[in-house]
């Protein structure tokens, strides 16, 4: 995935518990590293328990690693190329 410097981009994600049930509690405590979080919206209408986080890329070129942390759970880093 690549984005322009300083542009806004979205990542859709979903958090599941150990039984595969979507988790929606604690999503408001989302922590993002690698980009600036601008907001989060539910996309539950599309995929149950899914969300879209709106991010702004940094002004420097290079590869960033976007990592989402929801409560104690951390997702795998997603590499994003900033052009």
PDB file of N, CA and C in Angstrom:
ATOM      1  N   UNK A   1       0.846  -1.176   0.000  1.00  0.00           N
ATOM      2  CA  UNK A   1       0.000   0.000   0.000  1.00  0.00           C
ATOM      3  C   UNK A   1       0.888   1.235   0.000  1.00  0.00           C
ATOM      4  N   UNK A   2       0.522   2.226  -0.798  1.00  0.00           N
ATOM      5  CA  UNK A   2       1.283   3.473  -0.797  1.00  0.00           C
ATOM      6  C   UNK A   2       0.332   4.662  -0.769  1.00  0.00           C
ATOM      7  N   UNK A   3       0.800   5.739  -0.137  1.00  0.00           N
ATOM      8  CA  UNK A   3       0.026   6.978  -0.013  1.00  0.00           C
ATOM      9  C   UNK A   3       0.969   8.148  -0.233  1.00  0.00           C
ATOM     10  N   UNK A   4       0.402   9.298  -0.550  1.00  0.00           N
ATOM     11  CA  UNK A   4       1.192  10.506  -0.701  1.00  0.00           C
ATOM     12  C   UNK A   4       1.514  11.129   0.647  1.00  0.00           C
ATOM     13  N   UNK A   5       2.587  11.902   0.686  1.00  0.00           N
ATOM     14  CA  UNK A   5       2.971  12.581   1.927  1.00  0.00           C
ATOM     15  C   UNK A   5       1.853  13.491   2.413  1.00  0.00           C
ATOM     16  N   UNK A   6       1.501  13.371   3.682  1.00  0.00           N
ATOM     17  CA  UNK A   6       0.501  14.231   4.304  1.00  0.00           C
ATOM     18  C   UNK A   6      -0.937  13.928   3.915  1.00  0.00           C
ATOM     19  N   UNK A   7      -1.165  12.898   3.104  1.00  0.00           N
ATOM     20  CA  UNK A   7      -2.529  12.597   2.674  1.00  0.00           C
ATOM     21  C   UNK A   7      -3.289  11.787   3.726  1.00  0.00           C
ATOM     22  N   UNK A   8      -4.601  11.832   3.613  1.00  0.00           N
ATOM     23  CA  UNK A   8      -5.474  11.067   4.497  1.00  0.00           C
ATOM     24  C   UNK A   8      -5.770   9.729   3.829  1.00  0.00           C
ATOM     25  N   UNK A   9      -5.673   8.660   4.603  1.00  0.00           N
ATOM     26  CA  UNK A   9      -5.997   7.326   4.094  1.00  0.00           C
ATOM     27  C   UNK A   9      -6.730   6.552   5.182  1.00  0.00           C
ATOM     28  N   UNK A  10      -7.373   5.466   4.795  1.00  0.00           N
ATOM     29  CA  UNK A  10      -8.187   4.680   5.719  1.00  0.00           C
ATOM     30  C   UNK A  10      -7.685   3.252   5.802  1.00  0.00           C
ATOM     31  N   UNK A  11      -7.863   2.661   6.982  1.00  0.00           N
ATOM     32  CA  UNK A  11      -7.609   1.240   7.182  1.00  0.00           C
ATOM     33  C   UNK A  11      -8.858   0.654   7.831  1.00  0.00           C
ATOM     34  N   UNK A  12      -9.393  -0.388   7.218  1.00  0.00           N
ATOM     35  CA  UNK A  12     -10.546  -1.075   7.796  1.00  0.00           C
ATOM     36  C   UNK A  12     -10.020  -2.275   8.582  1.00  0.00           C
ATOM     37  N   UNK A  13     -10.552  -2.460   9.786  1.00  0.00           N
ATOM     38  CA  UNK A  13     -10.091  -3.556  10.624  1.00  0.00           C
ATOM     39  C   UNK A  13     -11.245  -4.126  11.438  1.00  0.00           C
ATOM     40  N   UNK A  14     -10.988  -5.281  11.987  1.00  0.00           N
ATOM     41  CA  UNK A  14     -11.974  -5.963  12.822  1.00  0.00           C
ATOM     42  C   UNK A  14     -11.229  -6.699  13.919  1.00  0.00           C
ATOM     43  N   UNK A  15     -11.760  -6.655  15.129  1.00  0.00           N
ATOM     44  CA  UNK A  15     -11.149  -7.323  16.266  1.00  0.00           C
ATOM     45  C   UNK A  15     -12.063  -8.474  16.677  1.00  0.00           C
ATOM     46  N   UNK A  16     -11.478  -9.663  16.812  1.00  0.00           N
ATOM     47  CA  UNK A  16     -12.231 -10.845  17.223  1.00  0.00           C
ATOM     48  C   UNK A  16     -11.672 -11.386  18.530  1.00  0.00           C
ATOM     49  N   UNK A  17     -12.549 -11.951  19.364  1.00  0.00           N
ATOM     50  CA  UNK A  17     -12.064 -12.591  20.584  1.00  0.00           C
ATOM     51  C   UNK A  17     -11.586 -14.002  20.245  1.00  0.00           C
ATOM     52  N   UNK A  18     -11.167 -14.759  21.265  1.00  0.00           N
ATOM     53  CA  UNK A  18     -10.614 -16.099  21.048  1.00  0.00           C
ATOM     54  C   UNK A  18     -11.616 -17.053  20.400  1.00  0.00           C
ATOM     55  N   UNK A  19     -12.911 -16.754  20.527  1.00  0.00           N
ATOM     56  CA  UNK A  19     -13.948 -17.598  19.943  1.00  0.00           C
ATOM     57  C   UNK A  19     -14.398 -17.111  18.568  1.00  0.00           C
ATOM     58  N   UNK A  20     -13.775 -16.050  18.065  1.00  0.00           N
ATOM     59  CA  UNK A  20     -14.135 -15.525  16.752  1.00  0.00           C
ATOM     60  C   UNK A  20     -15.308 -14.569  16.763  1.00  0.00           C
ATOM     61  N   UNK A  21     -15.705 -14.115  17.957  1.00  0.00           N
ATOM     62  CA  UNK A  21     -16.815 -13.176  18.086  1.00  0.00           C
ATOM     63  C   UNK A  21     -16.270 -11.747  17.983  1.00  0.00           C
ATOM     64  N   UNK A  22     -16.878 -10.887  17.154  1.00  0.00           N
ATOM     65  CA  UNK A  22     -16.400  -9.502  17.037  1.00  0.00           C
ATOM     66  C   UNK A  22     -16.412  -8.766  18.375  1.00  0.00           C
ATOM     67  N   UNK A  23     -15.347  -8.020  18.642  1.00  0.00           N
ATOM     68  CA  UNK A  23     -15.211  -7.211  19.855  1.00  0.00           C
ATOM     69  C   UNK A  23     -15.434  -5.757  19.474  1.00  0.00           C
ATOM     70  N   UNK A  24     -16.349  -5.085  20.165  1.00  0.00           N
ATOM     71  CA  UNK A  24     -16.588  -3.667  19.879  1.00  0.00           C
ATOM     72  C   UNK A  24     -16.298  -2.790  21.097  1.00  0.00           C
ATOM     73  N   UNK A  25     -16.219  -3.366  22.292  1.00  0.00           N
ATOM     74  CA  UNK A  25     -15.900  -2.591  23.495  1.00  0.00           C
ATOM     75  C   UNK A  25     -14.425  -2.220  23.495  1.00  0.00           C
ATOM     76  N   UNK A  26     -14.123  -0.983  23.870  1.00  0.00           N
ATOM     77  CA  UNK A  26     -12.742  -0.530  23.960  1.00  0.00           C
ATOM     78  C   UNK A  26     -12.180   0.030  22.677  1.00  0.00           C
ATOM     79  N   UNK A  27     -12.955   0.009  21.605  1.00  0.00           N
ATOM     80  CA  UNK A  27     -12.465   0.534  20.324  1.00  0.00           C
ATOM     81  C   UNK A  27     -12.187   2.031  20.430  1.00  0.00           C
ATOM     82  N   UNK A  28     -12.917   2.726  21.314  1.00  0.00           N
ATOM     83  CA  UNK A  28     -12.703   4.165  21.481  1.00  0.00           C
ATOM     84  C   UNK A  28     -11.351   4.464  22.118  1.00  0.00           C
ATOM     85  N   UNK A  29     -10.636   3.447  22.601  1.00  0.00           N
ATOM     86  CA  UNK A  29      -9.318   3.625  23.193  1.00  0.00           C
ATOM     87  C   UNK A  29      -8.227   3.189  22.218  1.00  0.00           C
ATOM     88  N   UNK A  30      -8.489   3.378  20.949  1.00  0.00           N
ATOM     89  CA  UNK A  30      -7.566   3.001  19.882  1.00  0.00           C
ATOM     90  C   UNK A  30      -6.291   3.836  19.964  1.00  0.00           C
ATOM     91  N   UNK A  31      -5.173   3.173  19.832  1.00  0.00           N
ATOM     92  CA  UNK A  31      -3.880   3.836  19.791  1.00  0.00           C
ATOM     93  C   UNK A  31      -3.218   3.486  18.464  1.00  0.00           C
ATOM     94  N   UNK A  32      -2.677   4.481  17.788  1.00  0.00           N
ATOM     95  CA  UNK A  32      -2.065   4.273  16.470  1.00  0.00           C
ATOM     96  C   UNK A  32      -0.628   4.761  16.510  1.00  0.00           C
ATOM     97  N   UNK A  33       0.275   3.976  15.943  1.00  0.00           N
ATOM     98  CA  UNK A  33       1.647   4.453  15.785  1.00  0.00           C
ATOM     99  C   UNK A  33       1.994   4.425  14.308  1.00  0.00           C
ATOM    100  N   UNK A  34       2.823   5.358  13.880  1.00  0.00           N
ATOM    101  CA  UNK A  34       3.268   5.417  12.491  1.00  0.00           C
ATOM    102  C   UNK A  34       2.539   6.450  11.650  1.00  0.00           C
ATOM    103  N   UNK A  35       1.369   6.893  12.086  1.00  0.00           N
ATOM    104  CA  UNK A  35       0.574   7.900  11.378  1.00  0.00           C
ATOM    105  C   UNK A  35      -0.274   8.631  12.409  1.00  0.00           C
ATOM    106  N   UNK A  36      -0.898   9.718  11.995  1.00  0.00           N
ATOM    107  CA  UNK A  36      -1.765  10.482  12.889  1.00  0.00           C
ATOM    108  C   UNK A  36      -3.205  10.014  12.713  1.00  0.00           C
ATOM    109  N   UNK A  37      -3.824   9.589  13.816  1.00  0.00           N
ATOM    110  CA  UNK A  37      -5.229   9.154  13.775  1.00  0.00           C
ATOM    111  C   UNK A  37      -6.128  10.386  13.758  1.00  0.00           C
ATOM    112  N   UNK A  38      -7.036  10.438  12.789  1.00  0.00           N
ATOM    113  CA  UNK A  38      -7.962  11.561  12.652  1.00  0.00           C
ATOM    114  C   UNK A  38      -9.362  11.217  13.146  1.00  0.00           C
ATOM    115  N   UNK A  39      -9.688   9.946  13.190  1.00  0.00           N
ATOM    116  CA  UNK A  39     -11.014   9.536  13.638  1.00  0.00           C
ATOM    117  C   UNK A  39     -11.269   8.082  13.316  1.00  0.00           C
ATOM    118  N   UNK A  40     -12.366   7.588  13.841  1.00  0.00           N
ATOM    119  CA  UNK A  40     -12.734   6.196  13.625  1.00  0.00           C
ATOM    120  C   UNK A  40     -14.243   6.110  13.453  1.00  0.00           C
ATOM    121  N   UNK A  41     -14.676   5.288  12.519  1.00  0.00           N
ATOM    122  CA  UNK A  41     -16.101   5.084  12.251  1.00  0.00           C
ATOM    123  C   UNK A  41     -16.390   3.592  12.220  1.00  0.00           C
ATOM    124  N   UNK A  42     -17.593   3.235  12.612  1.00  0.00           N
ATOM    125  CA  UNK A  42     -18.033   1.850  12.506  1.00  0.00           C
ATOM    126  C   UNK A  42     -18.398   1.553  11.063  1.00  0.00           C
ATOM    127  N   UNK A  43     -18.013   0.378  10.603  1.00  0.00           N
ATOM    128  CA  UNK A  43     -18.480  -0.086   9.298  1.00  0.00           C
ATOM    129  C   UNK A  43     -19.194  -1.422   9.497  1.00  0.00           C
ATOM    130  N   UNK A  44     -19.865  -1.517  10.642  1.00  0.00           N
ATOM    131  CA  UNK A  44     -20.595  -2.710  11.057  1.00  0.00           C
ATOM    132  C   UNK A  44     -21.660  -3.099  10.031  1.00  0.00           C
ATOM    133  N   UNK A  45     -22.183  -2.125   9.306  1.00  0.00           N
ATOM    134  CA  UNK A  45     -23.195  -2.394   8.284  1.00  0.00           C
ATOM    135  C   UNK A  45     -22.633  -3.257   7.154  1.00  0.00           C
ATOM    136  N   UNK A  46     -21.327  -3.180   6.951  1.00  0.00           N
ATOM    137  CA  UNK A  46     -20.666  -3.904   5.866  1.00  0.00           C
ATOM    138  C   UNK A  46     -20.158  -5.268   6.349  1.00  0.00           C
ATOM    139  N   UNK A  47     -19.400  -5.239   7.422  1.00  0.00           N
ATOM    140  CA  UNK A  47     -18.840  -6.447   8.031  1.00  0.00           C
ATOM    141  C   UNK A  47     -19.074  -6.329   9.536  1.00  0.00           C
ATOM    142  N   UNK A  48     -19.805  -7.263  10.147  1.00  0.00           N
ATOM    143  CA  UNK A  48     -20.094  -7.162  11.584  1.00  0.00           C
ATOM    144  C   UNK A  48     -18.828  -6.970  12.429  1.00  0.00           C
ATOM    145  N   UNK A  49     -18.858  -5.953  13.272  1.00  0.00           N
ATOM    146  CA  UNK A  49     -17.742  -5.671  14.166  1.00  0.00           C
ATOM    147  C   UNK A  49     -16.561  -4.978  13.518  1.00  0.00           C
ATOM    148  N   UNK A  50     -16.713  -4.466  12.308  1.00  0.00           N
ATOM    149  CA  UNK A  50     -15.580  -3.818  11.648  1.00  0.00           C
ATOM    150  C   UNK A  50     -15.622  -2.301  11.826  1.00  0.00           C
ATOM    151  N   UNK A  51     -14.448  -1.708  11.706  1.00  0.00           N
ATOM    152  CA  UNK A  51     -14.275  -0.269  11.879  1.00  0.00           C
ATOM    153  C   UNK A  51     -13.340   0.260  10.802  1.00  0.00           C
ATOM    154  N   UNK A  52     -13.425   1.550  10.548  1.00  0.00           N
ATOM    155  CA  UNK A  52     -12.509   2.224   9.631  1.00  0.00           C
ATOM    156  C   UNK A  52     -11.819   3.336  10.420  1.00  0.00           C
ATOM    157  N   UNK A  53     -10.505   3.309  10.444  1.00  0.00           N
ATOM    158  CA  UNK A  53      -9.743   4.375  11.092  1.00  0.00           C
ATOM    159  C   UNK A  53      -9.194   5.275   9.990  1.00  0.00           C
ATOM    160  N   UNK A  54      -9.379   6.582  10.163  1.00  0.00           N
ATOM    161  CA  UNK A  54      -8.914   7.586   9.207  1.00  0.00           C
ATOM    162  C   UNK A  54      -7.565   8.102   9.708  1.00  0.00           C
ATOM    163  N   UNK A  55      -6.561   8.007   8.853  1.00  0.00           N
ATOM    164  CA  UNK A  55      -5.194   8.349   9.240  1.00  0.00           C
ATOM    165  C   UNK A  55      -4.619   9.394   8.302  1.00  0.00           C
ATOM    166  N   UNK A  56      -3.641  10.131   8.810  1.00  0.00           N
ATOM    167  CA  UNK A  56      -2.901  11.073   7.967  1.00  0.00           C
ATOM    168  C   UNK A  56      -1.446  10.639   7.941  1.00  0.00           C
ATOM    169  N   UNK A  57      -0.926  10.510   6.728  1.00  0.00           N
ATOM    170  CA  UNK A  57       0.471  10.100   6.544  1.00  0.00           C
ATOM    171  C   UNK A  57       1.403  11.229   6.979  1.00  0.00           C
ATOM    172  N   UNK A  58       2.607  10.887   7.423  1.00  0.00           N
ATOM    173  CA  UNK A  58       3.578  11.928   7.768  1.00  0.00           C
ATOM    174  C   UNK A  58       4.050  12.661   6.515  1.00  0.00           C
ATOM    175  N   UNK A  59       4.757  13.766   6.715  1.00  0.00           N
ATOM    176  CA  UNK A  59       5.231  14.570   5.583  1.00  0.00           C
ATOM    177  C   UNK A  59       6.537  14.044   5.001  1.00  0.00           C
ATOM    178  N   UNK A  60       7.181  13.120   5.689  1.00  0.00           N
ATOM    179  CA  UNK A  60       8.443  12.564   5.190  1.00  0.00           C
ATOM    180  C   UNK A  60       8.194  11.310   4.348  1.00  0.00           C
ATOM    181  N   UNK A  61       9.009  11.147   3.308  1.00  0.00           N
ATOM    182  CA  UNK A  61       8.923   9.939   2.480  1.00  0.00           C
ATOM    183  C   UNK A  61       9.540   8.759   3.218  1.00  0.00           C
ATOM    184  N   UNK A  62       9.129   7.573   2.813  1.00  0.00           N
ATOM    185  CA  UNK A  62       9.691   6.355   3.392  1.00  0.00           C
ATOM    186  C   UNK A  62       8.587   5.373   3.732  1.00  0.00           C
ATOM    187  N   UNK A  63       8.980   4.298   4.363  1.00  0.00           N
ATOM    188  CA  UNK A  63       8.013   3.287   4.765  1.00  0.00           C
ATOM    189  C   UNK A  63       7.690   3.467   6.238  1.00  0.00           C
ATOM    190  N   UNK A  64       6.402   3.525   6.539  1.00  0.00           N
ATOM    191  CA  UNK A  64       5.971   3.585   7.933  1.00  0.00           C
ATOM    192  C   UNK A  64       5.290   2.259   8.257  1.00  0.00           C
ATOM    193  N   UNK A  65       5.231   1.967   9.519  1.00  0.00           N
ATOM    194  CA  UNK A  65       4.552   0.765   9.984  1.00  0.00           C
ATOM    195  C   UNK A  65       3.392   1.218  10.845  1.00  0.00           C
ATOM    196  N   UNK A  66       2.178   1.000  10.366  1.00  0.00           N
ATOM    197  CA  UNK A  66       0.989   1.412  11.107  1.00  0.00           C
ATOM    198  C   UNK A  66       0.571   0.252  11.998  1.00  0.00           C
ATOM    199  N   UNK A  67       0.494   0.521  13.279  1.00  0.00           N
ATOM    200  CA  UNK A  67       0.110  -0.506  14.247  1.00  0.00           C
ATOM    201  C   UNK A  67      -1.075   0.000  15.061  1.00  0.00           C
ATOM    202  N   UNK A  68      -2.114  -0.814  15.152  1.00  0.00           N
ATOM    203  CA  UNK A  68      -3.308  -0.461  15.904  1.00  0.00           C
ATOM    204  C   UNK A  68      -3.306  -1.220  17.230  1.00  0.00           C
ATOM    205  N   UNK A  69      -3.573  -0.494  18.308  1.00  0.00           N
ATOM    206  CA  UNK A  69      -3.682  -1.130  19.628  1.00  0.00           C
ATOM    207  C   UNK A  69      -5.050  -0.803  20.195  1.00  0.00           C
ATOM    208  N   UNK A  70      -5.799  -1.831  20.547  1.00  0.00           N
ATOM    209  CA  UNK A  70      -7.132  -1.676  21.125  1.00  0.00           C
ATOM    210  C   UNK A  70      -7.104  -2.364  22.471  1.00  0.00           C
ATOM    211  N   UNK A  71      -7.118  -1.576  23.542  1.00  0.00           N
ATOM    212  CA  UNK A  71      -6.983  -2.158  24.875  1.00  0.00           C
ATOM    213  C   UNK A  71      -5.643  -2.860  24.970  1.00  0.00           C
ATOM    214  N   UNK A  72      -5.660  -4.141  25.386  1.00  0.00           N
ATOM    215  CA  UNK A  72      -4.418  -4.914  25.513  1.00  0.00           C
ATOM    216  C   UNK A  72      -4.038  -5.613  24.213  1.00  0.00           C
ATOM    217  N   UNK A  73      -4.913  -5.573  23.211  1.00  0.00           N
ATOM    218  CA  UNK A  73      -4.658  -6.273  21.945  1.00  0.00           C
ATOM    219  C   UNK A  73      -3.944  -5.361  20.963  1.00  0.00           C
ATOM    220  N   UNK A  74      -2.935  -5.924  20.310  1.00  0.00           N
ATOM    221  CA  UNK A  74      -2.187  -5.197  19.281  1.00  0.00           C
ATOM    222  C   UNK A  74      -2.220  -6.008  18.002  1.00  0.00           C
ATOM    223  N   UNK A  75      -2.584  -5.361  16.910  1.00  0.00           N
ATOM    224  CA  UNK A  75      -2.608  -6.050  15.626  1.00  0.00           C
ATOM    225  C   UNK A  75      -1.230  -6.069  15.013  1.00  0.00           C
ATOM    226  N   UNK A  76      -1.048  -6.894  13.992  1.00  0.00           N
ATOM    227  CA  UNK A  76       0.255  -6.925  13.312  1.00  0.00           C
ATOM    228  C   UNK A  76       0.483  -5.609  12.574  1.00  0.00           C
ATOM    229  N   UNK A  77       1.721  -5.132  12.537  1.00  0.00           N
ATOM    230  CA  UNK A  77       2.011  -3.890  11.824  1.00  0.00           C
ATOM    231  C   UNK A  77       1.700  -3.996  10.340  1.00  0.00           C
ATOM    232  N   UNK A  78       1.157  -2.925   9.790  1.00  0.00           N
ATOM    233  CA  UNK A  78       0.851  -2.865   8.370  1.00  0.00           C
ATOM    234  C   UNK A  78       1.814  -1.871   7.715  1.00  0.00           C
ATOM    235  N   UNK A  79       2.693  -2.332   6.809  1.00  0.00           N
ATOM    236  CA  UNK A  79       3.625  -1.412   6.176  1.00  0.00           C
ATOM    237  C   UNK A  79       2.903  -0.534   5.147  1.00  0.00           C
ATOM    238  N   UNK A  80       3.225   0.762   5.158  1.00  0.00           N
ATOM    239  CA  UNK A  80       2.640   1.724   4.222  1.00  0.00           C
ATOM    240  C   UNK A  80       3.786   2.554   3.649  1.00  0.00           C
ATOM    241  N   UNK A  81       3.884   2.596   2.341  1.00  0.00           N
ATOM    242  CA  UNK A  81       4.921   3.389   1.671  1.00  0.00           C
ATOM    243  C   UNK A  81       4.392   4.821   1.503  1.00  0.00           C
ATOM    244  N   UNK A  82       5.151   5.790   1.989  1.00  0.00           N
ATOM    245  CA  UNK A  82       4.789   7.200   1.848  1.00  0.00           C
ATOM    246  C   UNK A  82       5.646   7.782   0.730  1.00  0.00           C
ATOM    247  N   UNK A  83       4.990   8.257  -0.339  1.00  0.00           N
ATOM    248  CA  UNK A  83       5.694   8.805  -1.512  1.00  0.00           C
ATOM    249  C   UNK A  83       5.808  10.302  -1.438  1.00  0.00           C
TER     250      UNK A  83
END
